[in-house]
């Protein structure tokens, strides 16, 4: 947790869930120069005159260092060869504001938690609160969802109260609000639990989720909402990402993300993209 500009924020969690190694990048570089025999790695030497078997492929993928890659990266700046190495990160608890910055890095694969499919609990809490006109119920319930990167409880109550006000406004403008908010099979629950928001909420949560519920309600959330995603970078793109985002000029939340990704990146990759000293 860190305070910025008077507001406390939580920081994202990152796990490296896959990395392809640097051996393929050396094999690619040696192919360019036809210099397999000069490698310090026996598996690379082997493929000069032979196609690799499964054992050799395994050994290539286990390579931890390469003099050639180091020379290409830091002497000749031949970074295209680094595109043969890929790393995939599971990221949890960054923000939608970071997502907008992150998406500007085009050479990546990115899969993000969808608000279209994952907003049902918030909408269920609102529908339940309306059975007794209880804004405080909604605020307390959503506060427990831990859905914001902001960590100040009083600030988050303001944020959640604003969500409630937006939904309340929309519910007055749309005649069939409950039809777009709740699955058809759960509509009867609204009559069964009149005046009991907690029981109605639990029943709605246990029932069928409304498909694409976020289509009607994405407008209620802000850049503070947490985002989970899986991203895959090739090593050249990751170099660019770290250079731009681990910088004092970067938005502080994406800087936190880049720094945590860097901490989770093995040294065999960092040695090729981060200048020492």
mmCIF file of C-alpha atoms in Angstrom:
data_model
loop_
_atom_site.group_PDB
_atom_site.id
_atom_site.type_symbol
_atom_site.label_atom_id
_atom_site.label_comp_id
_atom_site.label_asym_id
_atom_site.label_seq_id
_atom_site.Cartn_x
_atom_site.Cartn_y
_atom_site.Cartn_z
ATOM 1 C CA UNK A 1 0.000 0.000 0.000
ATOM 2 C CA UNK A 2 1.268 3.483 -0.837
ATOM 3 C CA UNK A 3 -0.145 6.975 -0.532
ATOM 4 C CA UNK A 4 -0.083 9.248 -3.578
ATOM 5 C CA UNK A 5 -1.523 12.749 -3.643
ATOM 6 C CA UNK A 6 -3.416 12.150 -0.411
ATOM 7 C CA UNK A 7 -5.022 8.850 -1.492
ATOM 8 C CA UNK A 8 -3.885 5.366 -0.412
ATOM 9 C CA UNK A 9 -3.533 2.711 -3.117
ATOM 10 C CA UNK A 10 -2.913 -1.008 -3.121
ATOM 11 C CA UNK A 11 -0.254 -2.335 -5.482
ATOM 12 C CA UNK A 12 -0.714 -5.074 -8.091
ATOM 13 C CA UNK A 13 0.311 -8.695 -7.668
ATOM 14 C CA UNK A 14 2.269 -10.388 -10.464
ATOM 15 C CA UNK A 15 3.269 -13.987 -11.165
ATOM 16 C CA UNK A 16 5.367 -15.150 -14.113
ATOM 17 C CA UNK A 17 3.341 -18.148 -15.266
ATOM 18 C CA UNK A 18 5.340 -19.065 -18.370
ATOM 19 C CA UNK A 19 8.648 -18.244 -20.017
ATOM 20 C CA UNK A 20 10.081 -19.834 -23.128
ATOM 21 C CA UNK A 21 13.768 -19.404 -22.317
ATOM 22 C CA UNK A 22 16.516 -17.719 -24.295
ATOM 23 C CA UNK A 23 17.863 -20.820 -26.051
ATOM 24 C CA UNK A 24 15.633 -20.430 -29.103
ATOM 25 C CA UNK A 25 16.824 -16.845 -29.473
ATOM 26 C CA UNK A 26 20.441 -18.040 -29.559
ATOM 27 C CA UNK A 27 19.552 -20.790 -32.040
ATOM 28 C CA UNK A 28 17.918 -18.142 -34.236
ATOM 29 C CA UNK A 29 20.941 -15.864 -33.982
ATOM 30 C CA UNK A 30 23.339 -18.715 -34.769
ATOM 31 C CA UNK A 31 21.205 -19.547 -37.803
ATOM 32 C CA UNK A 32 21.728 -15.987 -39.071
ATOM 33 C CA UNK A 33 25.497 -16.211 -38.721
ATOM 34 C CA UNK A 34 25.954 -19.964 -39.282
ATOM 35 C CA UNK A 35 28.080 -19.969 -36.141
ATOM 36 C CA UNK A 36 26.712 -22.862 -34.104
ATOM 37 C CA UNK A 37 30.206 -24.204 -33.415
ATOM 38 C CA UNK A 38 31.116 -21.014 -31.534
ATOM 39 C CA UNK A 39 28.445 -21.421 -28.886
ATOM 40 C CA UNK A 40 29.356 -22.187 -25.288
ATOM 41 C CA UNK A 41 26.144 -24.239 -25.117
ATOM 42 C CA UNK A 42 26.527 -27.854 -26.269
ATOM 43 C CA UNK A 43 22.902 -28.150 -27.369
ATOM 44 C CA UNK A 44 23.403 -25.255 -29.797
ATOM 45 C CA UNK A 45 26.616 -26.781 -31.144
ATOM 46 C CA UNK A 46 24.790 -30.067 -31.738
ATOM 47 C CA UNK A 47 22.248 -28.582 -34.154
ATOM 48 C CA UNK A 48 24.900 -27.326 -36.563
ATOM 49 C CA UNK A 49 24.775 -30.617 -38.450
ATOM 50 C CA UNK A 50 21.789 -32.399 -36.883
ATOM 51 C CA UNK A 51 18.116 -31.687 -36.394
ATOM 52 C CA UNK A 52 17.439 -31.576 -32.635
ATOM 53 C CA UNK A 53 15.640 -34.467 -30.964
ATOM 54 C CA UNK A 54 13.341 -33.990 -27.958
ATOM 55 C CA UNK A 55 16.242 -34.198 -25.518
ATOM 56 C CA UNK A 56 18.229 -31.533 -27.361
ATOM 57 C CA UNK A 57 15.172 -29.260 -27.585
ATOM 58 C CA UNK A 58 14.789 -29.579 -23.837
ATOM 59 C CA UNK A 59 18.440 -28.651 -23.331
ATOM 60 C CA UNK A 60 18.067 -25.634 -25.629
ATOM 61 C CA UNK A 61 15.093 -24.452 -23.595
ATOM 62 C CA UNK A 62 17.117 -24.829 -20.391
ATOM 63 C CA UNK A 63 19.929 -22.502 -21.521
ATOM 64 C CA UNK A 64 20.559 -19.848 -18.865
ATOM 65 C CA UNK A 65 23.072 -17.573 -20.616
ATOM 66 C CA UNK A 66 24.464 -16.821 -24.054
ATOM 67 C CA UNK A 67 27.540 -14.806 -24.929
ATOM 68 C CA UNK A 68 26.223 -14.172 -28.427
ATOM 69 C CA UNK A 69 22.904 -12.800 -27.203
ATOM 70 C CA UNK A 70 24.724 -10.562 -24.771
ATOM 71 C CA UNK A 71 26.923 -9.189 -27.583
ATOM 72 C CA UNK A 72 23.933 -8.672 -29.869
ATOM 73 C CA UNK A 73 21.980 -6.913 -27.126
ATOM 74 C CA UNK A 74 24.696 -4.599 -25.787
ATOM 75 C CA UNK A 75 27.372 -4.273 -28.479
ATOM 76 C CA UNK A 76 25.471 -4.465 -31.764
ATOM 77 C CA UNK A 77 21.960 -3.580 -30.487
ATOM 78 C CA UNK A 78 20.478 -6.320 -32.656
ATOM 79 C CA UNK A 79 17.325 -6.593 -30.547
ATOM 80 C CA UNK A 80 15.064 -8.281 -33.090
ATOM 81 C CA UNK A 81 16.555 -11.626 -32.104
ATOM 82 C CA UNK A 82 15.038 -11.165 -28.622
ATOM 83 C CA UNK A 83 11.574 -11.530 -30.128
ATOM 84 C CA UNK A 84 12.071 -15.307 -30.041
ATOM 85 C CA UNK A 85 11.789 -15.288 -26.223
ATOM 86 C CA UNK A 86 8.356 -14.825 -24.638
ATOM 87 C CA UNK A 87 7.147 -14.296 -21.075
ATOM 88 C CA UNK A 88 3.578 -14.518 -19.755
ATOM 89 C CA UNK A 89 2.463 -12.770 -16.569
ATOM 90 C CA UNK A 90 -0.670 -13.163 -14.471
ATOM 91 C CA UNK A 91 -1.509 -9.713 -13.092
ATOM 92 C CA UNK A 92 -4.078 -9.082 -10.390
ATOM 93 C CA UNK A 93 -5.204 -5.864 -8.760
ATOM 94 C CA UNK A 94 -4.026 -3.237 -11.214
ATOM 95 C CA UNK A 95 -6.572 -0.656 -12.380
ATOM 96 C CA UNK A 96 -8.649 0.189 -15.419
ATOM 97 C CA UNK A 97 -6.615 3.396 -15.572
ATOM 98 C CA UNK A 98 -3.461 1.304 -15.968
ATOM 99 C CA UNK A 99 -5.184 -0.832 -18.603
ATOM 100 C CA UNK A 100 -5.597 2.233 -20.827
ATOM 101 C CA UNK A 101 -1.859 2.927 -20.556
ATOM 102 C CA UNK A 102 -0.904 -0.723 -20.893
ATOM 103 C CA UNK A 103 -2.879 -1.195 -24.114
ATOM 104 C CA UNK A 104 -0.637 1.299 -25.893
ATOM 105 C CA UNK A 105 2.075 -1.356 -25.997
ATOM 106 C CA UNK A 106 0.872 -3.049 -29.139
ATOM 107 C CA UNK A 107 3.161 -6.064 -29.471
ATOM 108 C CA UNK A 108 1.668 -8.143 -26.700
ATOM 109 C CA UNK A 109 -1.074 -10.669 -26.147
ATOM 110 C CA UNK A 110 -3.497 -9.458 -23.479
ATOM 111 C CA UNK A 111 -6.594 -11.046 -21.957
ATOM 112 C CA UNK A 112 -8.506 -8.967 -19.410
ATOM 113 C CA UNK A 113 -11.223 -9.685 -16.859
ATOM 114 C CA UNK A 114 -14.413 -8.584 -18.604
ATOM 115 C CA UNK A 115 -16.760 -6.131 -16.913
ATOM 116 C CA UNK A 116 -19.467 -7.322 -19.306
ATOM 117 C CA UNK A 117 -19.498 -10.720 -17.639
ATOM 118 C CA UNK A 118 -18.318 -10.008 -14.089
ATOM 119 C CA UNK A 119 -20.455 -7.155 -12.769
ATOM 120 C CA UNK A 120 -23.407 -9.235 -11.611
ATOM 121 C CA UNK A 121 -22.615 -9.033 -7.891
ATOM 122 C CA UNK A 122 -22.607 -5.231 -7.964
ATOM 123 C CA UNK A 123 -25.913 -5.148 -9.829
ATOM 124 C CA UNK A 124 -27.384 -7.793 -7.504
ATOM 125 C CA UNK A 125 -26.399 -5.642 -4.523
ATOM 126 C CA UNK A 126 -28.197 -2.661 -6.037
ATOM 127 C CA UNK A 127 -31.355 -4.608 -6.884
ATOM 128 C CA UNK A 128 -31.356 -6.028 -3.355
ATOM 129 C CA UNK A 129 -30.860 -2.598 -1.795
ATOM 130 C CA UNK A 130 -33.834 -1.235 -3.713
ATOM 131 C CA UNK A 131 -36.215 -3.652 -2.031
ATOM 132 C CA UNK A 132 -35.887 -1.504 1.111
ATOM 133 C CA UNK A 133 -34.466 1.708 -0.412
ATOM 134 C CA UNK A 134 -31.267 1.109 1.565
ATOM 135 C CA UNK A 135 -28.251 2.907 0.096
ATOM 136 C CA UNK A 136 -26.120 1.995 3.103
ATOM 137 C CA UNK A 137 -26.741 -1.705 2.425
ATOM 138 C CA UNK A 138 -25.386 -1.254 -1.087
ATOM 139 C CA UNK A 139 -22.347 0.691 0.089
ATOM 140 C CA UNK A 140 -21.464 -1.820 2.810
ATOM 141 C CA UNK A 141 -21.982 -4.811 0.511
ATOM 142 C CA UNK A 142 -19.903 -3.459 -2.364
ATOM 143 C CA UNK A 143 -17.219 -2.270 0.048
ATOM 144 C CA UNK A 144 -16.685 -5.936 0.893
ATOM 145 C CA UNK A 145 -16.012 -6.802 -2.754
ATOM 146 C CA UNK A 146 -12.545 -5.150 -2.599
ATOM 147 C CA UNK A 147 -13.008 -3.926 -6.158
ATOM 148 C CA UNK A 148 -10.924 -0.719 -6.074
ATOM 149 C CA UNK A 149 -7.197 -0.004 -6.128
ATOM 150 C CA UNK A 150 -7.885 2.868 -3.741
ATOM 151 C CA UNK A 151 -7.536 1.661 -0.150
ATOM 152 C CA UNK A 152 -9.084 4.503 1.858
ATOM 153 C CA UNK A 153 -12.408 3.182 3.155
ATOM 154 C CA UNK A 154 -14.047 6.586 3.390
ATOM 155 C CA UNK A 155 -12.948 7.470 -0.136
ATOM 156 C CA UNK A 156 -14.251 4.145 -1.452
ATOM 157 C CA UNK A 157 -17.595 4.753 0.251
ATOM 158 C CA UNK A 158 -17.861 7.968 -1.764
ATOM 159 C CA UNK A 159 -17.031 6.022 -4.927
ATOM 160 C CA UNK A 160 -19.600 3.322 -4.170
ATOM 161 C CA UNK A 161 -22.207 5.915 -3.244
ATOM 162 C CA UNK A 162 -21.693 7.478 -6.672
ATOM 163 C CA UNK A 163 -22.221 4.074 -8.304
ATOM 164 C CA UNK A 164 -25.462 3.750 -6.369
ATOM 165 C CA UNK A 165 -26.606 7.203 -7.488
ATOM 166 C CA UNK A 166 -25.871 6.362 -11.137
ATOM 167 C CA UNK A 167 -27.831 3.120 -10.911
ATOM 168 C CA UNK A 168 -30.678 4.844 -9.087
ATOM 169 C CA UNK A 169 -30.852 7.452 -11.834
ATOM 170 C CA UNK A 170 -30.852 4.769 -14.520
ATOM 171 C CA UNK A 171 -33.502 2.706 -12.738
ATOM 172 C CA UNK A 172 -35.856 5.693 -12.867
ATOM 173 C CA UNK A 173 -35.211 6.232 -16.575
ATOM 174 C CA UNK A 174 -35.672 2.617 -17.675
ATOM 175 C CA UNK A 175 -39.053 0.942 -17.167
ATOM 176 C CA UNK A 176 -37.714 -2.598 -17.458
ATOM 177 C CA UNK A 177 -34.671 -2.023 -15.240
ATOM 178 C CA UNK A 178 -35.020 -5.302 -13.337
ATOM 179 C CA UNK A 179 -35.375 -7.204 -16.608
ATOM 180 C CA UNK A 180 -31.983 -5.951 -17.800
ATOM 181 C CA UNK A 181 -30.392 -6.319 -14.354
ATOM 182 C CA UNK A 182 -31.484 -9.798 -13.293
ATOM 183 C CA UNK A 183 -31.736 -13.152 -15.057
ATOM 184 C CA UNK A 184 -35.314 -14.026 -16.046
ATOM 185 C CA UNK A 185 -35.307 -17.091 -13.805
ATOM 186 C CA UNK A 186 -34.490 -14.888 -10.787
ATOM 187 C CA UNK A 187 -37.145 -12.194 -11.248
ATOM 188 C CA UNK A 188 -39.597 -14.017 -8.993
ATOM 189 C CA UNK A 189 -37.108 -13.647 -6.136
ATOM 190 C CA UNK A 190 -37.772 -9.900 -6.056
ATOM 191 C CA UNK A 191 -41.306 -10.563 -4.821
ATOM 192 C CA UNK A 192 -40.282 -13.388 -2.520
ATOM 193 C CA UNK A 193 -37.775 -11.306 -0.543
ATOM 194 C CA UNK A 194 -39.433 -7.868 -0.491
ATOM 195 C CA UNK A 195 -37.988 -5.767 2.325
ATOM 196 C CA UNK A 196 -35.119 -8.178 3.028
ATOM 197 C CA UNK A 197 -32.097 -6.975 1.045
ATOM 198 C CA UNK A 198 -29.606 -9.462 2.521
ATOM 199 C CA UNK A 199 -31.790 -12.486 1.748
ATOM 200 C CA UNK A 200 -32.549 -11.165 -1.739
ATOM 201 C CA UNK A 201 -28.872 -10.551 -2.438
ATOM 202 C CA UNK A 202 -27.915 -14.073 -1.355
ATOM 203 C CA UNK A 203 -30.701 -15.555 -3.468
ATOM 204 C CA UNK A 204 -29.678 -13.549 -6.535
ATOM 205 C CA UNK A 205 -26.046 -14.557 -6.064
ATOM 206 C CA UNK A 206 -27.052 -18.222 -5.861
ATOM 207 C CA UNK A 207 -29.203 -17.959 -8.989
ATOM 208 C CA UNK A 208 -28.356 -17.768 -12.653
ATOM 209 C CA UNK A 209 -26.195 -14.826 -13.672
ATOM 210 C CA UNK A 210 -27.557 -12.328 -16.176
ATOM 211 C CA UNK A 211 -25.588 -12.755 -19.406
ATOM 212 C CA UNK A 212 -23.628 -9.693 -20.525
ATOM 213 C CA UNK A 213 -25.017 -7.693 -17.609
ATOM 214 C CA UNK A 214 -22.213 -5.197 -18.021
ATOM 215 C CA UNK A 215 -23.538 -4.025 -21.386
ATOM 216 C CA UNK A 216 -26.117 -1.856 -19.622
ATOM 217 C CA UNK A 217 -23.990 -0.872 -16.642
ATOM 218 C CA UNK A 218 -20.348 -0.385 -17.639
ATOM 219 C CA UNK A 219 -20.924 3.354 -17.289
ATOM 220 C CA UNK A 220 -21.037 3.085 -13.481
ATOM 221 C CA UNK A 221 -17.394 2.190 -12.912
ATOM 222 C CA UNK A 222 -14.285 4.366 -12.923
ATOM 223 C CA UNK A 223 -10.558 3.998 -13.497
ATOM 224 C CA UNK A 224 -10.168 2.930 -9.849
ATOM 225 C CA UNK A 225 -11.788 -0.469 -10.434
ATOM 226 C CA UNK A 226 -9.356 -3.374 -10.201
ATOM 227 C CA UNK A 227 -8.413 -5.292 -13.325
ATOM 228 C CA UNK A 228 -6.979 -8.802 -13.627
ATOM 229 C CA UNK A 229 -5.220 -9.839 -16.805
ATOM 230 C CA UNK A 230 -2.770 -12.219 -18.437
ATOM 231 C CA UNK A 231 -0.210 -10.587 -20.713
ATOM 232 C CA UNK A 232 2.461 -12.111 -22.921
ATOM 233 C CA UNK A 233 5.393 -10.066 -24.195
ATOM 234 C CA UNK A 234 8.291 -11.017 -26.385
ATOM 235 C CA UNK A 235 11.546 -9.941 -24.793
ATOM 236 C CA UNK A 236 12.145 -7.033 -27.169
ATOM 237 C CA UNK A 237 8.701 -5.587 -26.391
ATOM 238 C CA UNK A 238 9.249 -6.175 -22.692
ATOM 239 C CA UNK A 239 12.467 -4.163 -22.924
ATOM 240 C CA UNK A 240 10.491 -1.268 -24.391
ATOM 241 C CA UNK A 241 7.801 -1.641 -21.721
ATOM 242 C CA UNK A 242 10.272 -1.549 -18.849
ATOM 243 C CA UNK A 243 12.188 1.376 -20.384
ATOM 244 C CA UNK A 244 9.065 3.519 -20.734
ATOM 245 C CA UNK A 245 7.095 2.438 -17.680
ATOM 246 C CA UNK A 246 9.800 2.074 -15.022
ATOM 247 C CA UNK A 247 10.360 5.776 -15.363
ATOM 248 C CA UNK A 248 9.627 8.852 -13.315
ATOM 249 C CA UNK A 249 7.674 10.172 -16.299
ATOM 250 C CA UNK A 250 5.255 7.222 -16.237
ATOM 251 C CA UNK A 251 1.858 7.179 -14.512
ATOM 252 C CA UNK A 252 2.632 5.981 -10.996
ATOM 253 C CA UNK A 253 0.277 2.984 -11.081
ATOM 254 C CA UNK A 254 1.756 1.543 -14.286
ATOM 255 C CA UNK A 255 5.219 2.224 -12.877
ATOM 256 C CA UNK A 256 4.306 0.037 -9.891
ATOM 257 C CA UNK A 257 3.137 -2.663 -12.298
ATOM 258 C CA UNK A 258 6.301 -2.505 -14.413
ATOM 259 C CA UNK A 259 8.470 -2.674 -11.300
ATOM 260 C CA UNK A 260 6.625 -5.735 -10.003
ATOM 261 C CA UNK A 261 6.840 -7.434 -13.408
ATOM 262 C CA UNK A 262 10.555 -6.704 -13.439
ATOM 263 C CA UNK A 263 10.963 -8.234 -9.997
ATOM 264 C CA UNK A 264 9.324 -11.414 -11.268
ATOM 265 C CA UNK A 265 11.413 -11.586 -14.459
ATOM 266 C CA UNK A 266 14.399 -14.004 -14.195
ATOM 267 C CA UNK A 267 17.871 -12.533 -14.480
ATOM 268 C CA UNK A 268 18.657 -14.413 -17.704
ATOM 269 C CA UNK A 269 16.139 -12.117 -19.429
ATOM 270 C CA UNK A 270 16.901 -8.941 -17.502
ATOM 271 C CA UNK A 271 20.606 -9.286 -18.347
ATOM 272 C CA UNK A 272 19.662 -8.841 -22.009
ATOM 273 C CA UNK A 273 17.311 -5.873 -21.649
ATOM 274 C CA UNK A 274 18.326 -3.902 -18.533
ATOM 275 C CA UNK A 275 21.716 -2.206 -18.577
ATOM 276 C CA UNK A 276 23.706 -2.964 -15.438
ATOM 277 C CA UNK A 277 25.187 -0.191 -13.355
#
